[in-house]
Coordinates of C-alpha atoms in Angstrom, one line a residue:
M253 CA 58.6 -7.6 -21.5
T254 CA 59.8 -8.3 -18.1
M255 CA 57.6 -10.7 -17.5
W256 CA 56.1 -14.2 -18.6
T257 CA 52.2 -15.2 -17.1
S258 CA 50.1 -17.8 -17.5
L259 CA 46.8 -18.9 -16.5
D260 CA 45.5 -22.4 -15.4
P261 CA 43.0 -23.6 -16.1
A262 CA 41.5 -21.4 -18.0
A263 CA 37.8 -22.1 -17.7
V264 CA 36.5 -23.2 -14.2
A265 CA 32.9 -24.4 -12.9
V266 CA 31.4 -23.9 -9.8
D267 CA 28.3 -24.3 -7.7
P268 CA 26.7 -21.6 -5.6
G269 CA 27.9 -21.9 -1.8
G270 CA 31.1 -24.0 -3.3
R271 CA 35.0 -23.3 -4.4
A272 CA 36.7 -23.5 -7.2
T273 CA 40.4 -22.6 -7.8
A274 CA 42.8 -21.7 -10.9
R275 CA 46.4 -21.2 -11.0
L276 CA 48.5 -18.0 -12.2
R277 CA 52.1 -18.4 -12.9
V278 CA 54.4 -15.1 -13.2
R279 CA 58.0 -15.7 -14.4
N280 CA 60.6 -12.8 -14.5
T281 CA 61.9 -12.5 -17.4
G282 CA 63.9 -9.3 -16.8
D283 CA 67.5 -8.6 -15.0
T284 CA 66.5 -7.0 -12.3
V285 CA 64.2 -8.1 -8.7
E286 CA 60.6 -6.7 -10.0
E287 CA 57.6 -6.7 -7.4
Y288 CA 54.1 -7.7 -9.3
R289 CA 50.8 -6.6 -8.0
L290 CA 48.1 -9.2 -8.7
S291 CA 43.9 -8.3 -8.5
I292 CA 40.6 -9.6 -9.9
V293 CA 38.5 -7.7 -12.5
G294 CA 35.3 -8.4 -13.9
A295 CA 31.8 -9.5 -12.6
P296 CA 33.5 -12.5 -10.3
A297 CA 35.0 -10.0 -8.3
G298 CA 32.9 -9.9 -5.9
W299 CA 33.2 -13.5 -4.7
A300 CA 36.3 -14.4 -6.0
R301 CA 40.3 -13.2 -4.1
I302 CA 43.3 -14.3 -5.4
E303 CA 46.5 -14.8 -2.5
P304 CA 49.0 -13.5 -2.3
D305 CA 48.1 -10.3 -4.3
T306 CA 51.9 -9.2 -4.5
L307 CA 55.0 -11.4 -5.7
R308 CA 58.4 -10.2 -5.3
L309 CA 60.5 -12.4 -8.2
Y310 CA 64.6 -11.7 -8.7
P311 CA 65.0 -12.2 -12.3
G312 CA 64.9 -15.7 -13.6
S313 CA 62.7 -16.8 -11.0
E314 CA 58.7 -18.0 -11.2
A315 CA 55.7 -17.8 -8.2
T316 CA 52.6 -19.2 -8.8
A317 CA 49.5 -17.3 -7.0
E318 CA 46.1 -19.0 -6.1
I319 CA 42.7 -18.0 -7.5
S320 CA 39.8 -18.9 -5.9
F321 CA 35.9 -18.6 -6.8
A322 CA 33.3 -18.7 -4.1
P323 CA 29.9 -18.0 -5.0
P324 CA 27.1 -17.6 -2.3
R325 CA 24.0 -19.0 -2.6
S326 CA 22.1 -16.4 -3.6
P327 CA 20.8 -14.6 -6.5
D328 CA 23.7 -12.0 -6.3
A329 CA 25.8 -14.6 -8.4
L330 CA 23.7 -15.5 -11.8
A331 CA 23.9 -18.7 -13.4
G332 CA 26.1 -19.3 -16.5
P333 CA 29.4 -18.1 -17.7
A334 CA 30.9 -15.3 -16.3
A335 CA 34.2 -13.6 -17.9
Y336 CA 37.3 -12.4 -15.5
G337 CA 40.4 -10.8 -16.0
I338 CA 43.8 -11.3 -13.7
R339 CA 45.7 -7.4 -14.0
V340 CA 49.5 -8.4 -13.8
E341 CA 51.3 -4.8 -12.5
P342 CA 54.5 -4.6 -12.4
R343 CA 55.9 -2.0 -9.9
E344 CA 59.2 -0.6 -12.0
H345 CA 58.1 -1.6 -14.9
S346 CA 54.0 0.0 -14.9
E347 CA 53.8 0.2 -19.0
V348 CA 54.0 -3.8 -19.9
R349 CA 51.3 -4.5 -17.3
D350 CA 49.3 -7.3 -18.6
V351 CA 45.5 -8.8 -17.8
L352 CA 45.1 -12.5 -18.6
E353 CA 41.5 -13.9 -18.9
G354 CA 39.6 -16.2 -17.8
Q355 CA 36.2 -17.9 -17.2
V356 CA 33.9 -19.1 -14.3
T357 CA 30.3 -20.9 -14.9
V358 CA 28.3 -21.0 -11.9
A359 CA 25.5 -23.6 -12.1
P360 CA 22.2 -23.0 -11.7
F361 CA 20.1 -23.0 -8.4
T362 CA 16.1 -22.6 -7.5
E363 CA 14.9 -21.2 -4.4
V364 CA 11.1 -20.2 -4.3
R365 CA 9.4 -18.6 -1.7
A366 CA 5.4 -17.6 -1.5
E367 CA 3.3 -15.8 0.7
L368 CA -0.2 -15.0 1.2
L369 CA -1.0 -11.5 2.5
P370 CA -2.8 -11.5 4.8
P371 CA -3.0 -15.1 5.4
N372 CA -6.2 -14.9 7.3
L373 CA -9.4 -13.2 6.3
V374 CA -12.3 -12.4 7.3
G375 CA -15.3 -11.3 5.0
R376 CA -19.3 -12.1 4.6
F377 CA -19.8 -11.8 1.3
R378 CA -16.3 -11.8 -0.2
G379 CA -12.4 -11.3 1.1
R380 CA -9.3 -9.9 -0.7
A381 CA -5.9 -10.6 -0.6
Q382 CA -2.5 -10.9 -2.2
V383 CA 0.2 -13.5 -3.2
A384 CA 3.8 -13.0 -3.2
V385 CA 6.2 -15.2 -4.8
D386 CA 9.8 -14.4 -4.2
N387 CA 12.8 -16.0 -6.7
L388 CA 15.5 -16.3 -4.7
G389 CA 17.3 -18.6 -6.6
N390 CA 20.3 -17.4 -9.5
T391 CA 18.4 -17.9 -12.8
A392 CA 14.8 -17.1 -14.2
L393 CA 11.9 -18.6 -13.3
T394 CA 8.4 -19.4 -14.5
A395 CA 5.8 -20.2 -11.7
S396 CA 1.9 -21.0 -11.8
L397 CA -0.4 -20.3 -8.9
A398 CA -3.7 -22.0 -7.8
V399 CA -5.8 -21.5 -4.6
R400 CA -8.2 -24.3 -3.1
D401 CA -10.0 -25.1 0.3
E402 CA -10.2 -28.6 2.6
T403 CA -14.1 -28.4 1.9
N404 CA -14.9 -27.1 -1.8
R405 CA -17.2 -24.2 -0.4
L406 CA -14.9 -21.6 -1.9
T407 CA -14.9 -19.6 -5.3
F408 CA -11.5 -18.1 -6.6
E409 CA -10.4 -16.3 -8.7
L410 CA -6.4 -15.6 -9.3
T411 CA -4.6 -12.4 -11.2
P412 CA -2.6 -13.1 -13.1
N413 CA -2.4 -17.0 -12.4
S414 CA 1.1 -17.5 -13.9
V415 CA 4.2 -15.5 -12.9
Q416 CA 7.7 -14.6 -14.6
I417 CA 10.0 -14.0 -12.2
A418 CA 13.7 -12.6 -12.3
P419 CA 16.2 -13.8 -10.2
G420 CA 16.1 -11.4 -6.6
R421 CA 12.8 -10.4 -7.7
A422 CA 9.1 -10.9 -6.7
A423 CA 5.8 -10.9 -8.5
F424 CA 2.7 -10.4 -7.2
A425 CA -0.9 -11.6 -8.1
E426 CA -4.1 -10.5 -7.0
V427 CA -6.6 -13.3 -4.8
D428 CA -10.5 -13.1 -4.9
I429 CA -12.3 -15.0 -2.4
R430 CA -16.0 -16.0 -2.7
P431 CA -17.9 -17.9 -0.9
Q432 CA -20.7 -20.2 -2.5
Q433 CA -23.3 -20.0 0.3
V434 CA -23.6 -16.4 2.2
R435 CA -24.4 -17.6 5.8
W436 CA -27.1 -14.8 6.7
T437 CA -27.3 -16.5 10.7
G438 CA -25.3 -18.1 13.1
S439 CA -21.6 -18.5 14.1
G440 CA -18.9 -17.7 11.6
E441 CA -17.2 -20.8 9.7
H442 CA -13.5 -21.3 9.3
H443 CA -12.2 -22.3 5.8
R444 CA -8.2 -23.5 5.7
M445 CA -7.1 -22.5 1.9
T446 CA -4.3 -24.1 0.4
L447 CA -2.0 -21.8 -1.8
S448 CA 0.0 -24.0 -4.3
V449 CA 3.2 -22.5 -6.1
R450 CA 4.1 -24.5 -9.3
R451 CA 7.1 -23.6 -10.6
S452 CA 7.8 -24.9 -14.4
G453 CA 9.6 -27.9 -15.1
D454 CA 8.9 -29.2 -10.9
D455 CA 6.2 -31.4 -10.2
T456 CA 6.7 -31.2 -6.3
P457 CA 4.3 -27.6 -5.5
L458 CA 5.3 -25.0 -2.6
Q459 CA 2.3 -24.9 -0.3
V460 CA 1.4 -22.1 2.1
G461 CA -1.8 -22.0 4.4
G462 CA -4.4 -19.5 4.7
V463 CA -7.8 -18.6 6.4
F464 CA -11.4 -17.3 5.3
E465 CA -13.3 -16.5 8.1
Q466 CA -16.9 -16.8 6.8
R467 CA -19.1 -14.4 9.2
A468 CA -23.2 -14.1 9.1
V469 CA -24.8 -11.2 7.4
L470 CA -26.8 -10.4 11.0
P471 CA -25.0 -11.1 13.9
R472 CA -26.6 -13.3 17.2
W473 CA -27.1 -9.6 18.9
V474 CA -29.6 -8.6 16.2
F475 CA -31.6 -12.0 17.4
V476 CA -31.4 -11.4 20.8
A477 CA -32.7 -7.7 20.6
G478 CA -35.3 -9.0 18.7
S479 CA -36.4 -11.4 21.4
V480 CA -36.2 -9.3 23.9
L481 CA -38.2 -6.3 21.9
V482 CA -40.6 -9.4 20.8
A483 CA -41.4 -10.5 24.5
A484 CA -41.6 -7.2 25.7
C485 CA -44.7 -6.1 23.1
V486 CA -46.2 -9.4 24.4
A487 CA -46.1 -8.3 28.2
G488 CA -47.0 -5.2 27.3
V489 CA -50.5 -6.3 25.1
A490 CA -51.0 -9.3 27.8
L491 CA -50.7 -6.0 30.9
W492 CA -53.1 -3.9 28.8
L493 CA -55.6 -6.7 28.2
G494 CA -55.4 -7.4 31.8
H495 CA -56.2 -4.1 33.1
Q496 CA -58.2 -2.6 30.6
P497 CA -61.1 -0.4 32.3
K498 CA -64.8 -0.4 32.0
V499 CA -66.3 1.2 30.1
T500 CA -70.2 2.6 30.8
T501 CA -72.4 5.0 28.5
A502 CA -75.2 7.3 30.3
T503 CA -77.5 6.4 27.1
G504 CA -80.7 5.0 29.0
E505 CA -80.1 8.1 31.8
M506 CA -80.3 10.0 28.5
Q507 CA -83.3 8.9 27.7
A508 CA -85.1 9.1 30.7
A509 CA -84.1 12.7 30.9
A510 CA -85.2 13.2 27.2
G511 CA -88.2 15.4 28.5
A512 CA -85.8 17.4 31.2
Q513 CA -85.7 21.4 30.3
P514 CA -81.7 22.4 29.8
L515 CA -79.8 24.3 32.1
P516 CA -80.3 28.3 31.2
Q517 CA -76.9 29.3 30.0
G518 CA -74.1 30.5 32.6
A519 CA -76.0 28.3 35.6
E520 CA -73.2 25.9 35.9
S521 CA -69.8 27.0 37.0
P522 CA -67.9 29.4 34.0
L523 CA -64.9 27.4 32.0
P524 CA -61.6 28.9 33.5
S525 CA -60.1 31.4 30.8
A526 CA -57.2 30.1 28.4
P527 CA -53.8 30.9 29.3
P528 CA -52.5 34.4 27.6
P529 CA -49.6 32.8 24.6
A530 CA -46.2 32.6 25.7
P531 CA -44.1 35.5 24.3
P532 CA -41.8 34.7 21.5
A533 CA -38.5 33.5 22.2
Q534 CA -35.8 36.1 21.7
A535 CA -32.9 36.0 19.1
G536 CA -29.9 33.4 21.0
E537 CA -32.9 32.3 24.0
S538 CA -34.0 28.6 23.6
A539 CA -37.7 27.7 24.3
P540 CA -39.0 27.1 27.5
A541 CA -38.9 23.6 29.3
G542 CA -42.7 22.8 29.1
D543 CA -42.7 23.9 25.1
G544 CA -42.2 20.2 23.8
S545 CA -43.3 21.4 20.0
G546 CA -40.1 24.0 20.3
G547 CA -37.8 22.1 21.7
A548 CA -38.2 19.1 19.1
A549 CA -37.9 20.9 16.1
G550 CA -34.8 22.2 16.9
G551 CA -32.8 19.0 18.0
G552 CA -34.2 17.8 14.4
G553 CA -33.2 20.4 12.2
G554 CA -29.6 19.6 14.1
G555 CA -29.8 16.0 13.9
G556 CA -29.9 16.4 10.0
E557 CA -27.3 19.1 9.5
A558 CA -24.6 16.5 11.1
A559 CA -26.0 13.7 8.7
S560 CA -26.2 15.7 5.7
E561 CA -22.4 16.7 6.5
L562 CA -21.0 13.7 7.2
G563 CA -22.2 11.5 4.4
G564 CA -24.5 8.2 4.4
G565 CA -21.7 5.3 3.9
P566 CA -19.2 4.1 5.9
P567 CA -16.2 4.6 6.8
V568 CA -17.7 8.3 8.9
V569 CA -15.8 11.1 7.4
P570 CA -15.3 13.6 10.7
P571 CA -16.8 17.4 9.7
P572 CA -13.6 19.7 9.6
P573 CA -14.0 22.8 11.9
K574 CA -14.3 26.2 10.1
K575 CA -10.8 26.8 8.7
A576 CA -8.2 28.9 10.7
A577 CA -7.2 32.4 9.8
A578 CA -3.4 32.5 8.4
A579 CA -1.2 33.8 10.7
P580 CA 0.5 37.0 9.4
N581 CA 3.5 36.6 6.9
A582 CA 3.0 32.9 7.1
P583 CA 5.0 30.5 4.4
T584 CA 3.0 28.9 1.8
G585 CA 3.2 25.0 0.6
P586 CA 4.4 23.3 -0.8
V587 CA 6.0 21.3 1.2
W588 CA 3.4 22.3 4.2
D589 CA 4.4 22.2 7.6
M590 CA 3.1 23.4 11.1
G591 CA 2.4 27.5 11.1
Y592 CA 1.4 27.2 7.4
K593 CA -1.1 29.0 5.4
P594 CA -4.5 27.5 5.1
D595 CA -4.8 24.8 1.8
D596 CA -7.9 23.1 0.6
I597 CA -4.7 20.0 -0.1
V598 CA -4.0 19.9 3.0
T599 CA -7.5 19.8 3.8
F600 CA -7.9 16.6 1.3
A601 CA -4.5 14.9 3.4
Q602 CA -6.6 15.2 6.3
Y603 CA -9.5 13.5 5.4
R604 CA -7.3 10.9 3.8
L605 CA -5.9 10.4 7.4
A606 CA -9.2 10.5 8.9
T607 CA -10.4 7.4 7.3
L608 CA -7.5 5.2 7.0
G609 CA -8.7 2.5 9.6
N610 CA -5.8 1.9 11.3
E611 CA -3.6 3.3 14.7
C612 CA -2.6 6.5 11.9
T613 CA -6.5 7.7 12.1
L614 CA -6.8 11.0 12.7
K615 CA -8.9 11.7 15.2
P616 CA -12.0 14.1 14.8
G617 CA -11.0 17.7 16.4
W618 CA -8.3 18.6 13.5
T619 CA -8.5 22.0 12.3
A620 CA -9.1 21.9 8.4
G621 CA -6.7 23.4 6.0
I622 CA -3.4 23.3 8.4
I623 CA -1.3 21.1 9.8
D624 CA -2.2 21.0 13.4
R625 CA -0.5 19.1 16.3
A626 CA -2.9 16.0 15.7
T627 CA -2.4 16.4 11.6
K628 CA 1.4 16.3 12.4
D629 CA 1.0 12.9 14.3
A630 CA -1.1 11.1 11.8
L631 CA 1.4 12.2 9.1
T632 CA 4.5 11.2 10.9
C633 CA 1.9 7.8 11.7
Y634 CA 1.4 7.4 7.9
Q635 CA 5.1 8.0 6.6
Q636 CA 6.2 5.4 9.4
H637 CA 4.4 3.2 8.2
V638 CA 4.7 3.6 4.5
M639 CA 8.2 3.1 5.0
R640 CA 8.0 -0.4 6.5
D641 CA 5.7 -2.2 4.2
K642 CA 7.7 -4.2 2.0
K643 CA 5.3 -4.7 -0.9
S644 CA 5.6 -0.9 -1.4
S645 CA 8.5 0.6 -3.1
M646 CA 9.5 2.7 0.3
Q647 CA 11.0 5.8 -0.9
L648 CA 8.8 8.5 1.0
T649 CA 10.8 9.9 3.0
A650 CA 14.1 10.1 0.0
T651 CA 11.9 13.2 -0.8
D652 CA 10.2 14.1 2.0
K653 CA 12.9 13.8 4.5
K654 CA 11.3 15.7 7.1
L655 CA 8.5 13.6 9.0
G656 CA 5.4 15.0 9.8
T657 CA 5.0 17.8 6.9
L658 CA 3.2 17.2 3.3
G659 CA 5.4 17.0 0.7
R660 CA 5.2 15.6 -3.0
A661 CA 5.6 12.3 -2.2
T662 CA 3.4 11.9 0.6
L663 CA 0.5 13.2 -1.5
T664 CA 1.4 10.8 -4.7
S665 CA 0.9 8.1 -2.0
M666 CA -2.4 9.2 -0.1
W667 CA -3.7 9.1 -4.1
A668 CA -2.7 6.3 -4.6
Q669 CA -3.8 4.6 -1.9
G670 CA -6.5 1.5 -2.3
I671 CA -6.4 1.1 -6.1
R672 CA -6.1 -1.8 -7.9
A673 CA -5.1 -2.9 -11.5
D674 CA -8.3 -3.9 -12.7
Q675 CA -9.9 -0.8 -11.5
V676 CA -7.8 1.3 -13.4
K677 CA -7.3 -0.7 -16.7
S678 CA -8.0 1.2 -20.3
G679 CA -11.1 2.4 -20.8
A680 CA -12.1 1.9 -17.5
K681 CA -14.2 5.2 -16.3
T682 CA -14.2 5.2 -12.1
Y683 CA -13.2 7.5 -9.3
Q684 CA -9.5 4.9 -9.1
V685 CA -8.6 6.8 -12.3
T686 CA -9.4 10.0 -11.2
Q687 CA -7.1 8.7 -7.7
L688 CA -4.4 7.3 -10.2
A689 CA -4.6 10.6 -12.2
A690 CA -4.0 12.9 -9.0
A691 CA -1.1 10.7 -8.2
L692 CA 0.8 10.9 -11.2
W693 CA 0.4 14.2 -11.5
W694 CA 1.9 15.2 -8.1
A695 CA 4.8 12.4 -9.3
N696 CA 5.7 13.2 -12.5
Q697 CA 6.7 17.2 -11.5
A698 CA 9.9 17.4 -10.0
G699 CA 8.9 21.3 -9.9
I700 CA 5.8 23.0 -9.0
S701 CA 4.7 26.1 -10.6
D702 CA 1.7 28.4 -9.7
V703 CA -0.7 26.5 -12.6
D704 CA 0.7 23.1 -11.1
L705 CA -1.0 23.7 -7.6
N706 CA -4.4 25.3 -9.1
R707 CA -4.6 21.4 -11.0
D708 CA -3.8 20.2 -7.6
R709 CA -6.1 21.9 -5.6
D710 CA -8.6 21.2 -8.2
Y711 CA -8.1 17.3 -7.6
A712 CA -8.3 18.1 -3.8
H713 CA -11.4 19.2 -4.3
K714 CA -12.4 16.5 -5.9
G715 CA -11.2 14.1 -3.6
I716 CA -12.7 15.8 -0.6
D717 CA -16.5 16.2 -2.2
Y718 CA -15.9 12.1 -2.8
F719 CA -15.1 11.8 1.2
K720 CA -17.6 14.2 2.2
A721 CA -20.3 12.0 0.4
G722 CA -19.1 8.6 2.1
Q723 CA -16.6 7.5 0.0
K724 CA -19.7 7.0 -2.8
G725 CA -19.6 8.0 -6.4
G726 CA -16.9 11.2 -7.0
Y727 CA -15.3 12.4 -10.0
L728 CA -15.3 9.7 -12.5
M729 CA -12.5 9.3 -15.4
T730 CA -11.9 7.8 -18.4
S731 CA -8.4 5.7 -18.9
D732 CA -7.4 6.7 -22.0
G733 CA -4.3 7.3 -24.0
G734 CA -2.8 10.1 -22.1
L735 CA -2.9 8.6 -18.5
A736 CA -1.1 5.6 -20.6
K737 CA 1.3 8.2 -21.5
A738 CA 1.5 9.6 -18.0
I739 CA 1.8 6.2 -16.7
K740 CA 4.6 5.0 -19.2
D741 CA 6.4 8.7 -18.0
Y742 CA 6.3 7.2 -14.9
Q743 CA 8.0 3.8 -15.1
S744 CA 10.7 5.7 -16.8
Y745 CA 11.2 8.1 -14.4
V746 CA 11.9 5.7 -11.0
G747 CA 13.4 2.5 -13.4
L748 CA 10.0 0.3 -14.1
P749 CA 9.4 -1.7 -17.3
Q750 CA 7.7 1.2 -19.8
T751 CA 4.5 -0.7 -20.3
G752 CA 2.2 2.6 -19.7
V753 CA -0.1 -0.3 -18.2
A754 CA -1.0 0.9 -14.0
D755 CA 0.2 -2.7 -12.9
T756 CA 0.1 -4.0 -9.0
K757 CA 3.7 -3.0 -9.0
T758 CA 3.6 0.3 -10.6
I759 CA 0.7 1.3 -8.3
N760 CA 2.8 0.1 -5.2
W761 CA 5.3 1.8 -6.3
L762 CA 3.4 5.6 -6.1
V763 CA 2.2 4.3 -2.8
G764 CA 5.9 4.0 -1.3
G765 CA 6.2 7.6 -2.6
D766 CA 9.2 6.7 -5.8
V767 CA 8.8 10.2 -7.1
K768 CA 10.4 12.0 -9.4
D769 CA 13.8 12.9 -8.8
R770 CA 14.1 16.5 -9.0
G771 CA 18.2 16.3 -9.4
N772 CA 17.8 13.8 -11.7
P773 CA 14.4 13.9 -13.7
G774 CA 15.6 11.4 -16.1
R775 CA 16.4 8.4 -14.1

């Protein structure tokens, strides 16, 4: 040996945001001048430093270096003991390097943040929101959730009502809000709500405010229009009664002339002959302006076809124009981009974009099956919106790198939009189960064959039919063991707990475009 080392103390304790120190002593026991390089290894290395990190000692001399520990007040410095090592490497005799082991214990601290998303809700019969609870401390916590309103006129249902959160992670709960009494008429009523998050072992809850605006079922303009209509009807009846024409009969005159001889036929002026019938309209010509029956029939037929195409329920889905013809030698997807051949998968995405109801909504006038300029702009807006949504995994552009194109991650996100965990639980038979199956089918494909694309198009046809029907009914699938296996496979790909249950976080990861990696399918 050419050195002697000592660590004092070997174990230290420190508070997050504070500082603690230890000393390293090194003595040169050799007979030549030696330079010793010092470094820290282990978990605390990110928030520890040693000064100086190099000691140059003459034979028989000794020097000291100070190790300082300054863990941040954040989840990065987990509470509890953590082992570390001080590596001492002689420059001239590297074969005799040494590692001194020590331990630093970080004190626990708790910090919880909660948010009601959105904080302001509007509804007539019900409202839905999410509760996000963030654990900003360095130790795991369990928290219970409760919601109340000031006037006690609302009913709340929290799912779940307690959460367990690891350090630096967030948990989500769904809250369903229903007014106890429906307001049929009148102005809206504001209900102030308070969300309470109570950490286990702490009697002081964290409180977050929110507002639910309960609107009347029948808006005020209905009564205004009804009053105007009633007034107009009353006025019309009054005018008709005041201007009723005088009606007289010729009964007496007919009786007086009962014995008179009738005029011979033809004595009076002859009736004018009937006009000849109008010739039938030729193909492509409209009916004459005076033909009221023909014009009315044509208009009625057009209106009926439009209603059938658009479907009866909201939101209204604009009917796509006729499919464009494919250009010679046009490429096919996926990924689909401008100039590609028409595909029903693109048509489904266009229907999904046309029913978003936000700034990214695809406006009428798009061409079905191809990515035209309007579709590309709406796709770009949607993808940017997903990448700004912090509730999701925000991984969409990691796979679909070119904005405005339609790839696996974007299709996965579109299929998963609007699904709630309670709609796809085991045994459920809903259209949302069909959505989830389609989203998982896209997410779990690292490579896509022609057989896979045929199944993808089958799902696309089901989605198109659902939107054409006004988002009612749809093809219903049952959440069974096969779907649970697909959920579990997806969770293993993206690093979520492999429960086989489509919880809120799994759905948010699908909406965020987190899909199986082609280069590392087992991540």
